[in-house]
Short mmCIF file of C-alpha atoms and ligand atoms in Angstrom, two decimals:
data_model
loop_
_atom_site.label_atom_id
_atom_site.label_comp_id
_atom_site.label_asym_id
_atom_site.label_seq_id
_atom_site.Cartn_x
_atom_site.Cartn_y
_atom_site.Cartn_z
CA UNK Z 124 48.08 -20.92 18.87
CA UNK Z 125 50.23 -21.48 15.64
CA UNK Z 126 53.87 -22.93 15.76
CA UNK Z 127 56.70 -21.88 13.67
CA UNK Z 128 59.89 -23.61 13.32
CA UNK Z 129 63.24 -22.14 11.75
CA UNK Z 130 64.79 -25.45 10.46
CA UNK Z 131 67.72 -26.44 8.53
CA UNK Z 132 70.21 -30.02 8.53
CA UNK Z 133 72.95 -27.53 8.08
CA UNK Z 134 74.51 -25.51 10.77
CA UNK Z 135 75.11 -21.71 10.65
CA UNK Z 136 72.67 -21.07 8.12
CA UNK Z 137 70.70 -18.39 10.49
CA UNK Z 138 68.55 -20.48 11.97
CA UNK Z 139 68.80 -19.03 15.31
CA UNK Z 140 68.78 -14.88 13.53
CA UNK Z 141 65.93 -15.57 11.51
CA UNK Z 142 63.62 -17.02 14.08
CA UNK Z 143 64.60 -13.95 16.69
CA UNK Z 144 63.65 -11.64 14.18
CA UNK Z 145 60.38 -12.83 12.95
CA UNK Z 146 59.40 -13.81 16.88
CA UNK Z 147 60.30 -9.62 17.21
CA UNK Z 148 58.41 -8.84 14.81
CA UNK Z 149 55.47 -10.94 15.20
CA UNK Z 150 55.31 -9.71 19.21
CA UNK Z 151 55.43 -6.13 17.90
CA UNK Z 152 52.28 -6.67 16.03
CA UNK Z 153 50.36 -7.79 19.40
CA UNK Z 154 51.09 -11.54 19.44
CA UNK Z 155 52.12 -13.41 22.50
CA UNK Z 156 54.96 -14.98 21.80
CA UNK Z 157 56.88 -18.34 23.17
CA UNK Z 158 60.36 -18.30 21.98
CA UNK Z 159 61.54 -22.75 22.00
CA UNK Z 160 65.02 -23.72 21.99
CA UNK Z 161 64.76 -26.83 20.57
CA UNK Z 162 68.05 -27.20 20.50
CA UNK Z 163 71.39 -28.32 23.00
CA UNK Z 164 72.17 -24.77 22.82
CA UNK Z 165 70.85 -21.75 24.21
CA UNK Z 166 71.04 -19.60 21.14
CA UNK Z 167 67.18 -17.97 20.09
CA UNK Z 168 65.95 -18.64 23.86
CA UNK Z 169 69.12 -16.60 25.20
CA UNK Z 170 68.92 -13.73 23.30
CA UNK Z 171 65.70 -12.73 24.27
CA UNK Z 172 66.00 -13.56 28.49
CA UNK Z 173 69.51 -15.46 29.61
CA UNK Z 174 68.90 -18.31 31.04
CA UNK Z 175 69.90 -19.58 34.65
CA UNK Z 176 70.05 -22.84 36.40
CA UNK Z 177 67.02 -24.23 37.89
CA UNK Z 178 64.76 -22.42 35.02
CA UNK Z 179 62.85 -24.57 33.46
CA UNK Z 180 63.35 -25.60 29.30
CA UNK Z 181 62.00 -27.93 26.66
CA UNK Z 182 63.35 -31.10 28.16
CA UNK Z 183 60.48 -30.87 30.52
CA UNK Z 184 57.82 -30.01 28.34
CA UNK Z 185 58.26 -32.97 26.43
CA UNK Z 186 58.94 -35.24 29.88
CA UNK Z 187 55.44 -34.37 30.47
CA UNK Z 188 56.38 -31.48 33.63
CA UNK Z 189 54.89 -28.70 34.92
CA UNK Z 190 57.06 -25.85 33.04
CA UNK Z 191 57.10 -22.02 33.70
CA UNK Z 192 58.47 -19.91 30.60
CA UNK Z 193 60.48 -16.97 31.58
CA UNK Z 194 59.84 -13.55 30.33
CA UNK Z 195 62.58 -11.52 28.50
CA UNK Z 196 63.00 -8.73 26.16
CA UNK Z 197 59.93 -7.23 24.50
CA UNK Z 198 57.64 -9.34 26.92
CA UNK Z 199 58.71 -12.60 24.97
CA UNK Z 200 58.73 -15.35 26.76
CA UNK Z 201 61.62 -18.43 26.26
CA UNK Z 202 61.99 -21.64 27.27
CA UNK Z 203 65.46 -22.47 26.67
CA UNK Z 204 67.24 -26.06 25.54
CA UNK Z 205 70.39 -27.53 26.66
CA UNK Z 206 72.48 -31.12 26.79
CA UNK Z 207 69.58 -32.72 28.17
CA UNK Z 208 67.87 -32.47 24.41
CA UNK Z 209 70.30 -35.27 23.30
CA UNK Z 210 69.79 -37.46 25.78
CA UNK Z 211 68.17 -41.23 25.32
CA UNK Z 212 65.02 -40.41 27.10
CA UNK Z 213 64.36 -37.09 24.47
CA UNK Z 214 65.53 -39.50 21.46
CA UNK Z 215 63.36 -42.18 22.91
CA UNK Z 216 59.90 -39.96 22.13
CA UNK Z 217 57.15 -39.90 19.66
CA UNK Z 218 57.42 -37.60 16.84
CA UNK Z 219 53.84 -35.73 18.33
CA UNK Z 220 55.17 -34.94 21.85
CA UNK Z 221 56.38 -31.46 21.52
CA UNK Z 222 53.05 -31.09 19.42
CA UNK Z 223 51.12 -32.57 23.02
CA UNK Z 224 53.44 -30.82 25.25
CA UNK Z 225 52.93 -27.37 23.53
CA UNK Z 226 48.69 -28.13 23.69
CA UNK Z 227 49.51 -27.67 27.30
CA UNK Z 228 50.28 -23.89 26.53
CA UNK Z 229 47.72 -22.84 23.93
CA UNK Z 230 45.61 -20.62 25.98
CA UNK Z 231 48.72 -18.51 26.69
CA UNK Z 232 50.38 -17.69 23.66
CA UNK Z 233 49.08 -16.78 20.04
CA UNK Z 234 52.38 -18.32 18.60
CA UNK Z 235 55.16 -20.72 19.63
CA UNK Z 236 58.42 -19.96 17.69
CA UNK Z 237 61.02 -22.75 17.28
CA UNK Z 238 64.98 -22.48 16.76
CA UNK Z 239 65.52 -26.15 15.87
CA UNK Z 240 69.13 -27.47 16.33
CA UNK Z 241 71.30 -28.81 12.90
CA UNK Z 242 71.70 -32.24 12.65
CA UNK Z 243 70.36 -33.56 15.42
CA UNK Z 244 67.27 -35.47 13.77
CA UNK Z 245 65.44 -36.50 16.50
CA UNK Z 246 64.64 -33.00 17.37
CA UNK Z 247 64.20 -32.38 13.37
CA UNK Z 248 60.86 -34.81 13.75
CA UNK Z 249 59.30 -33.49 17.00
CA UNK Z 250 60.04 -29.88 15.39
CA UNK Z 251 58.36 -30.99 11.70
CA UNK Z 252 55.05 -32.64 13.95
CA UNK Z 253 54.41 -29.75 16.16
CA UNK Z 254 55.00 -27.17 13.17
CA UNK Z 255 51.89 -25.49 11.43
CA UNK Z 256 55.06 -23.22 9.54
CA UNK Z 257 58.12 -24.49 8.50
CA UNK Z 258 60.91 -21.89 7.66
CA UNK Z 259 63.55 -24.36 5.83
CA UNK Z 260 66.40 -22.07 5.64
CA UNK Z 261 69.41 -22.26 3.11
CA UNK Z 262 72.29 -20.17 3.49
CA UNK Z 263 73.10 -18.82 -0.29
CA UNK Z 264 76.92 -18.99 0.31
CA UNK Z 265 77.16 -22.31 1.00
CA UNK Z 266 76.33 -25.04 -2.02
CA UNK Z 267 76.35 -28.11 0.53
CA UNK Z 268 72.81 -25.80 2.31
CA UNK Z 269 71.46 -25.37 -0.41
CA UNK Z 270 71.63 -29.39 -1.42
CA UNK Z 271 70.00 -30.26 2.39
CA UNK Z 272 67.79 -27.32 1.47
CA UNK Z 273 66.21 -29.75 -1.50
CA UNK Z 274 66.71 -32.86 1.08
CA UNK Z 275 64.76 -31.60 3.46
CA UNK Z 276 62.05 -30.04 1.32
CA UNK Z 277 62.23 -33.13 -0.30
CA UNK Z 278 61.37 -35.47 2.76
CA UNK Z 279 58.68 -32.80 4.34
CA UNK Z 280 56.95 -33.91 1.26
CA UNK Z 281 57.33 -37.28 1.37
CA UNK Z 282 56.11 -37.42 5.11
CA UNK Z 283 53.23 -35.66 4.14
CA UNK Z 284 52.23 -37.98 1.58
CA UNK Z 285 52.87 -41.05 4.12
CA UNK Z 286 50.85 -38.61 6.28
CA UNK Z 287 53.44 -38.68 9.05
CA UNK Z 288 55.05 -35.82 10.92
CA UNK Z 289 54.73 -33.18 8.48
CA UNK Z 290 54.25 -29.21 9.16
CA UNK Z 291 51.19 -27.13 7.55
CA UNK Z 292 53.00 -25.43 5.73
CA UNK Z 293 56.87 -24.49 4.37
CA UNK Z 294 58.26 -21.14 3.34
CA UNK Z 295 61.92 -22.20 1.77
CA UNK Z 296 64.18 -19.42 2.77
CA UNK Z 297 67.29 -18.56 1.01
CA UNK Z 298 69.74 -16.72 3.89
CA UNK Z 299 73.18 -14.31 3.25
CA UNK Z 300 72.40 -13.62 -0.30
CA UNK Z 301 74.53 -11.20 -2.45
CA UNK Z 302 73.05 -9.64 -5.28
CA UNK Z 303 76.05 -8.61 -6.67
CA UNK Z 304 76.95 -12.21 -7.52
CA UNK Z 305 75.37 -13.29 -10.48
CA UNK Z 306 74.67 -16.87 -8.98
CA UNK Z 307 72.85 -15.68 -6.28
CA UNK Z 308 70.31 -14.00 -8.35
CA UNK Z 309 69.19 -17.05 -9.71
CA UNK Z 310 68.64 -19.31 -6.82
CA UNK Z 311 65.03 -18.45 -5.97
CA UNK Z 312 64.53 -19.24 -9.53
CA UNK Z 313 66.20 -22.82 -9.20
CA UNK Z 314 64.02 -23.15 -6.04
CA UNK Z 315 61.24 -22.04 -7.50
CA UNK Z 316 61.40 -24.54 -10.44
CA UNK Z 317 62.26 -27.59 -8.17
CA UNK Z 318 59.57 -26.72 -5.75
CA UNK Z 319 56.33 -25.48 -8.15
CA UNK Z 320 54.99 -22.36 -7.23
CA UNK Z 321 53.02 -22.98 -4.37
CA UNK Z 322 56.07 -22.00 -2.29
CA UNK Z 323 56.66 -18.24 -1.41
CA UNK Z 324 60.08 -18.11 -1.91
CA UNK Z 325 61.67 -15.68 0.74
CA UNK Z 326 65.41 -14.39 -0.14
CA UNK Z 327 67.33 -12.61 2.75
CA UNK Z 328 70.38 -10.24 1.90
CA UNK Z 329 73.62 -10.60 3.60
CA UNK Z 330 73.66 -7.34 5.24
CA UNK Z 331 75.68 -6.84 9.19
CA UNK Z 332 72.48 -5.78 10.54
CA UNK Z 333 71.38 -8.89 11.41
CA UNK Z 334 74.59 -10.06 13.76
CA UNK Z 335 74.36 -6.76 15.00
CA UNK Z 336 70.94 -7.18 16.32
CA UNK Z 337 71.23 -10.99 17.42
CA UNK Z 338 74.74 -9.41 19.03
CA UNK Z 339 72.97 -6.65 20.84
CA UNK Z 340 70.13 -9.01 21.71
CA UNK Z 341 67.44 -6.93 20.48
CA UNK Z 342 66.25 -8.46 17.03
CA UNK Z 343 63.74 -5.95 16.25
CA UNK Z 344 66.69 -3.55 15.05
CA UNK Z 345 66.73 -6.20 11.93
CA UNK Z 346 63.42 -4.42 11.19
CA UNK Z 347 63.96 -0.59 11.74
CA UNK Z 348 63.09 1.60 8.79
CA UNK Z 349 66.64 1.83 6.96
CA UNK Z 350 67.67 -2.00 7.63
CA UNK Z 351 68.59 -4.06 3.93
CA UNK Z 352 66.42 -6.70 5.33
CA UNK Z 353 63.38 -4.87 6.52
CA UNK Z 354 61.58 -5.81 3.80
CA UNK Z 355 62.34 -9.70 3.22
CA UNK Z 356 61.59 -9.99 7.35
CA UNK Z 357 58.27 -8.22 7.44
CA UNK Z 358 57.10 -10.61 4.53
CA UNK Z 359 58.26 -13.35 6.37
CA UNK Z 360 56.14 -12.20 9.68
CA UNK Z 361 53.24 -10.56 8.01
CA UNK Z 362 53.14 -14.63 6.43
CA UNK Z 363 53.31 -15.88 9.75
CA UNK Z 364 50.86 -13.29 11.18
CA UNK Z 365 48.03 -14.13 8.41
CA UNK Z 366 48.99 -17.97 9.96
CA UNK Z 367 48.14 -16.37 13.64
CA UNK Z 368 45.07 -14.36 12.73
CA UNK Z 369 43.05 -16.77 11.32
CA UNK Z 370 43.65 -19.03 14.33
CA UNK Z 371 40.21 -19.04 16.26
CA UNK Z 372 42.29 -17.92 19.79
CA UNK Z 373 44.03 -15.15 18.44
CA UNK Z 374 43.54 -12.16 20.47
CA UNK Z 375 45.58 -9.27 19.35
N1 LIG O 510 71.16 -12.37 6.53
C1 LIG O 510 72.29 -12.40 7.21
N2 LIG O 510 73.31 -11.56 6.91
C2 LIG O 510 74.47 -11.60 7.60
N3 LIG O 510 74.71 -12.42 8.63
C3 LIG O 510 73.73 -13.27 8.98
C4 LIG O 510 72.48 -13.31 8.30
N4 LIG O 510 71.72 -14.28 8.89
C5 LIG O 510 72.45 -14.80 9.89
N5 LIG O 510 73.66 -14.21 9.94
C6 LIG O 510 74.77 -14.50 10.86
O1 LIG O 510 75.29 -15.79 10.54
C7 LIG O 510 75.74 -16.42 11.74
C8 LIG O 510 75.03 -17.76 11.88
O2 LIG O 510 73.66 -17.47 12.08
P1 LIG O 510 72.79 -18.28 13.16
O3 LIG O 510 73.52 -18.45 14.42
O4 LIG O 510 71.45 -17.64 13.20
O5 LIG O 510 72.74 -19.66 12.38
P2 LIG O 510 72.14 -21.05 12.89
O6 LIG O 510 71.62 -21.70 11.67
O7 LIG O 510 71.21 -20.82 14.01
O8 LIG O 510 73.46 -21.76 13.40
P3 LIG O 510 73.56 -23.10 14.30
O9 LIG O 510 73.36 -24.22 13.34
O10 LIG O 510 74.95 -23.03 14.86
O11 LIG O 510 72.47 -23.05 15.34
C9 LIG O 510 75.44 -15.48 12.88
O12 LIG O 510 76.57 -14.70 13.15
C10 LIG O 510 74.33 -14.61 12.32
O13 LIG O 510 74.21 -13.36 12.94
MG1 LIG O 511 71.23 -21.62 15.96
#
């Protein structure tokens, strides 16, 4: 089983879009999929199966209980966040228990997809540990992103190096851009310097599909053959597929 996480400090970037799409796509190619809301709201987790009281969500994972993932659209399954995600016993816990707590589940899915919440940087950690994929997303519109874009890239790396929570990998991801601005054409390049290219840089257009989709609840429409961001998104999954496949439980 292989974990992905759509993170970001910033809010609104498309956090929440991006990881619906790829967990589409990547379920459409034969994975089983766990959608996580790791975050206080139900946003990825709701658009694939809405949740309803008495379900249970990611607060109990990591509390160590018995949890039963609910099946929604496509066959994905979700377990959904909340207001309990903030509180002191969540903030209390080791950086490796949503890593632990997602062991639990291995022999059931081929990959665990995580919409991590802004800001809230408790959740960034036990999102970062459990991750074998990091999608750090910037949103190109917005020059403050694009600074906590470095930031975070930035301090993935230096956790690595201090060989604390750290993911396996990072894809930087720059969301919402417009081609026909000048500026935006050269951000993957200003990425690309500040990063080295080891990083697979992965630029998403701005294009209404993709509220349209998250809107309808049903993602996959981000992928269908005349979509402006077919082709970005299927990089992004068939990146995160190669990640699945070579995993020794990988069934599909
Ligand atoms: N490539 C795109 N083109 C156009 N709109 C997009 C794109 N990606 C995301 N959006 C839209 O931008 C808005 C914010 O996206 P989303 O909710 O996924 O962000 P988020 O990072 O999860 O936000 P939050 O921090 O509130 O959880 C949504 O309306 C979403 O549909
Ligand atoms: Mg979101």
């Amino acid at each position: 089983m292989k974990v992905i996480a759509a993170i970001a400090e910033k809010g609104g970037v498309g956090k929440t879009a991006i990881a619906c799409v790829v967990a589409a796509g990547l379920r459409l190619a034969g994975a089983r999929v766990l959608v996580v809301g790791l975050d206080i709201q139900p946003a990825a987790a709701a658009v694939f199966a809405l949740p309803h009281p008495g379900v249970s969500g990611v607060a109990q994972l990591l509390l160590g209980e018995e949890v039963q993932p609910v099946a929604g659209h496509l066959d994905v399954e979700v377990l959904s966040g909340g207001p309990a995600l903030d509180g002191g016993d969540i903030r209390a816990l080791r950086s490796d228990e949503l890593r632990f707590g997602l062991q639990r589940l291995a022999d059931r899915y081929d990959t665990v997809v995580i919409d991590v919440a802004p800001v809230i940087l408790h959740l960034h950690r036990l999102a970062l540990d459990a991750a074998d994929l990091a999608l750090v997303i910037s949103d190109a519109q917005c020059m403050e992103s694009l600074a906590s874009l470095a930031k975070l890239i930035g301090e993935i790396a230096t956790a690595k190096q201090r060989q604390a929570y750290s993911p396996g990998e990072v894809i930087p991801v720059i969301n919402k851009v417009n081609r026909s601005h000048t500026l935006d054409c050269q951000l993957a390049d200003q990425v690309a310097e500040r990063y080295g290219a080891d990083h697979t840089i992965i630029e998403i257009p701005h294009a209404n599909i993709v509220p349209t989709a998250i809107a309808r609840r049903r993602p996959e429409m981000a992928l269908n053959a005349h979509s402006p961001v077919q082709q970005p998104f299927r990089q992004l999954i068939a990146q995160a597929g190669q990640l699945i496949v070579r995993s020794p439980e990988w069934s599909g």
